[in-house]
Amino acid sequence: MKADDAGEPVPDTIEILIKRNLHEVFGERDAKKRREAIAQLWTEDCVFIDHSGKSRGRDELDRAVAVLHQRLPGYVFSELRPVDLLHESGRLAWSYGRPGQEPVKGVDVVLVRDGHISLMLTFLDEVPAKL
């Protein structure tokens, strides 16, 4: 979170939240840094849903990301298009893979409440056969 001229915290915009989440939560392999980012970006009662299931709360979210990193070592996220915004929500298309290999492609859709991500749905668009 940023601070205004008086030093008061200013909530990140939805665009910044969703981009930070991609890189600082899902792209972060350092567990301590990832947990700090989750605390800054996500509500305590957050929900994350993807094809692996549903995670409730920050601890379950952190565990889901850790499992992803264990399954796919060396993979990195890239943004594919600008963030699409709609009221208190946004979506970001991304790719996730190793350099030189066909990546997984998907879209994150987030709902923001009080300047934090409260819900994220992850849709997979393209999954390589070799995954």
Short mmCIF file of C-alpha atoms in Angstrom, two decimals:
data_model
loop_
_atom_site.label_atom_id
_atom_site.label_comp_id
_atom_site.label_asym_id
_atom_site.label_seq_id
_atom_site.Cartn_x
_atom_site.Cartn_y
_atom_site.Cartn_z
CA MET A 1 0.00 0.00 0.00
CA LYS A 2 1.23 3.52 -0.77
CA ALA A 3 1.03 6.57 1.48
CA ASP A 4 -0.42 9.99 0.67
CA ASP A 5 1.29 13.33 1.38
CA ALA A 6 0.25 13.15 5.05
CA GLY A 7 1.68 9.63 5.37
CA GLU A 8 -1.76 7.96 5.51
CA PRO A 9 -2.14 4.65 3.67
CA VAL A 10 -3.85 4.93 0.29
CA PRO A 11 -5.41 1.77 -1.15
CA ASP A 12 -3.84 0.50 -4.36
CA THR A 13 -5.98 0.78 -7.46
CA ILE A 14 -7.52 -2.44 -8.76
CA GLU A 15 -5.03 -2.46 -11.64
CA ILE A 16 -2.08 -2.22 -9.26
CA LEU A 17 -3.58 -4.83 -6.90
CA ILE A 18 -4.06 -7.43 -9.62
CA LYS A 19 -0.59 -6.87 -11.11
CA ARG A 20 1.10 -6.95 -7.70
CA ASN A 21 -0.80 -10.14 -6.90
CA LEU A 22 0.43 -11.84 -10.08
CA HIS A 23 4.08 -11.01 -9.39
CA GLU A 24 4.37 -10.61 -5.60
CA VAL A 25 2.02 -13.43 -4.54
CA PHE A 26 1.74 -16.00 -7.32
CA GLY A 27 5.15 -15.25 -8.81
CA GLU A 28 7.01 -15.02 -5.48
CA ARG A 29 8.92 -18.13 -4.42
CA ASP A 30 10.26 -16.64 -1.17
CA ALA A 31 7.62 -17.69 1.38
CA LYS A 32 8.22 -14.77 3.77
CA LYS A 33 7.92 -12.15 1.01
CA ARG A 34 4.86 -13.91 -0.40
CA ARG A 35 3.07 -13.96 2.98
CA GLU A 36 3.83 -10.24 3.45
CA ALA A 37 2.34 -9.49 0.03
CA ILE A 38 -0.75 -11.60 0.78
CA ALA A 39 -1.27 -9.62 4.02
CA GLN A 40 -1.03 -6.34 2.09
CA LEU A 41 -3.15 -7.30 -0.92
CA TRP A 42 -5.82 -9.75 0.26
CA THR A 43 -8.68 -9.52 2.80
CA GLU A 44 -8.45 -11.85 5.81
CA ASP A 45 -11.56 -13.74 4.65
CA CYS A 46 -10.40 -13.99 1.03
CA VAL A 47 -11.42 -16.77 -1.34
CA PHE A 48 -9.29 -18.10 -4.21
CA ILE A 49 -10.83 -20.53 -6.69
CA ASP A 50 -9.00 -22.32 -9.49
CA HIS A 51 -9.14 -25.76 -11.13
CA SER A 52 -7.41 -27.29 -8.09
CA GLY A 53 -10.19 -26.20 -5.74
CA LYS A 54 -11.16 -23.45 -3.33
CA SER A 55 -8.87 -21.80 -0.76
CA ARG A 56 -10.36 -19.73 2.06
CA GLY A 57 -8.27 -17.25 4.02
CA ARG A 58 -4.72 -16.04 3.67
CA ASP A 59 -3.05 -19.20 5.04
CA GLU A 60 -4.84 -21.49 2.58
CA LEU A 61 -4.02 -19.08 -0.26
CA ASP A 62 -0.33 -19.17 0.69
CA ARG A 63 -0.39 -22.99 0.77
CA ALA A 64 -2.05 -23.13 -2.67
CA VAL A 65 0.68 -20.91 -4.14
CA ALA A 66 3.43 -22.96 -2.46
CA VAL A 67 1.98 -26.16 -4.00
CA LEU A 68 1.92 -24.49 -7.43
CA HIS A 69 5.61 -23.59 -7.12
CA GLN A 70 6.50 -27.13 -6.03
CA ARG A 71 4.63 -28.61 -8.99
CA LEU A 72 6.09 -26.24 -11.58
CA PRO A 73 9.63 -25.19 -10.59
CA GLY A 74 11.27 -22.54 -12.74
CA TYR A 75 7.99 -21.24 -14.16
CA VAL A 76 7.46 -17.47 -14.31
CA PHE A 77 4.40 -15.29 -14.88
CA SER A 78 4.04 -12.69 -17.62
CA GLU A 79 1.20 -10.27 -18.29
CA LEU A 80 -0.39 -10.81 -21.71
CA ARG A 81 -2.70 -7.79 -21.96
CA PRO A 82 -3.59 -4.67 -19.98
CA VAL A 83 -5.88 -5.10 -16.98
CA ASP A 84 -9.60 -4.91 -17.78
CA LEU A 85 -11.58 -3.00 -15.14
CA LEU A 86 -15.28 -3.18 -14.29
CA HIS A 87 -16.59 -1.44 -11.13
CA GLU A 88 -14.92 -3.11 -8.12
CA SER A 89 -13.41 -5.89 -10.22
CA GLY A 90 -10.70 -6.54 -12.75
CA ARG A 91 -9.22 -9.25 -14.92
CA LEU A 92 -5.70 -9.93 -16.08
CA ALA A 93 -4.61 -12.35 -18.80
CA TRP A 94 -1.28 -14.03 -18.10
CA SER A 95 1.09 -16.76 -19.19
CA TYR A 96 3.07 -19.05 -16.88
CA GLY A 97 5.98 -21.10 -18.12
CA ARG A 98 9.68 -21.66 -18.53
CA PRO A 99 11.60 -19.61 -21.10
CA GLY A 100 11.53 -21.34 -24.48
CA GLN A 101 8.66 -23.67 -23.59
CA GLU A 102 4.97 -23.43 -24.35
CA PRO A 103 3.34 -21.69 -21.36
CA VAL A 104 0.08 -22.19 -19.54
CA LYS A 105 -2.25 -19.27 -20.33
CA GLY A 106 -5.08 -18.04 -18.20
CA VAL A 107 -7.05 -15.17 -16.73
CA ASP A 108 -7.42 -13.96 -13.16
CA VAL A 109 -10.68 -12.21 -12.25
CA VAL A 110 -10.66 -10.36 -8.92
CA LEU A 111 -13.28 -8.70 -6.77
CA VAL A 112 -11.96 -5.91 -4.55
CA ARG A 113 -13.40 -4.84 -1.21
CA ASP A 114 -11.97 -1.99 0.91
CA GLY A 115 -8.83 -1.79 -1.21
CA HIS A 116 -8.00 -5.50 -0.96
CA ILE A 117 -8.68 -8.57 -3.08
CA SER A 118 -11.57 -10.50 -1.53
CA LEU A 119 -12.16 -13.05 -4.29
CA MET A 120 -10.09 -14.33 -7.20
CA LEU A 121 -11.21 -16.76 -9.87
CA THR A 122 -8.49 -18.23 -12.09
CA PHE A 123 -9.52 -19.61 -15.47
CA LEU A 124 -7.10 -21.65 -17.60
CA ASP A 125 -7.34 -20.91 -21.31
CA GLU A 126 -4.47 -23.00 -22.69
CA VAL A 127 -2.63 -25.85 -20.99
CA PRO A 128 0.25 -27.51 -22.86
CA ALA A 129 -0.10 -31.27 -23.35
CA LYS A 130 3.28 -31.84 -21.63
CA LEU A 131 2.22 -30.27 -18.32
#
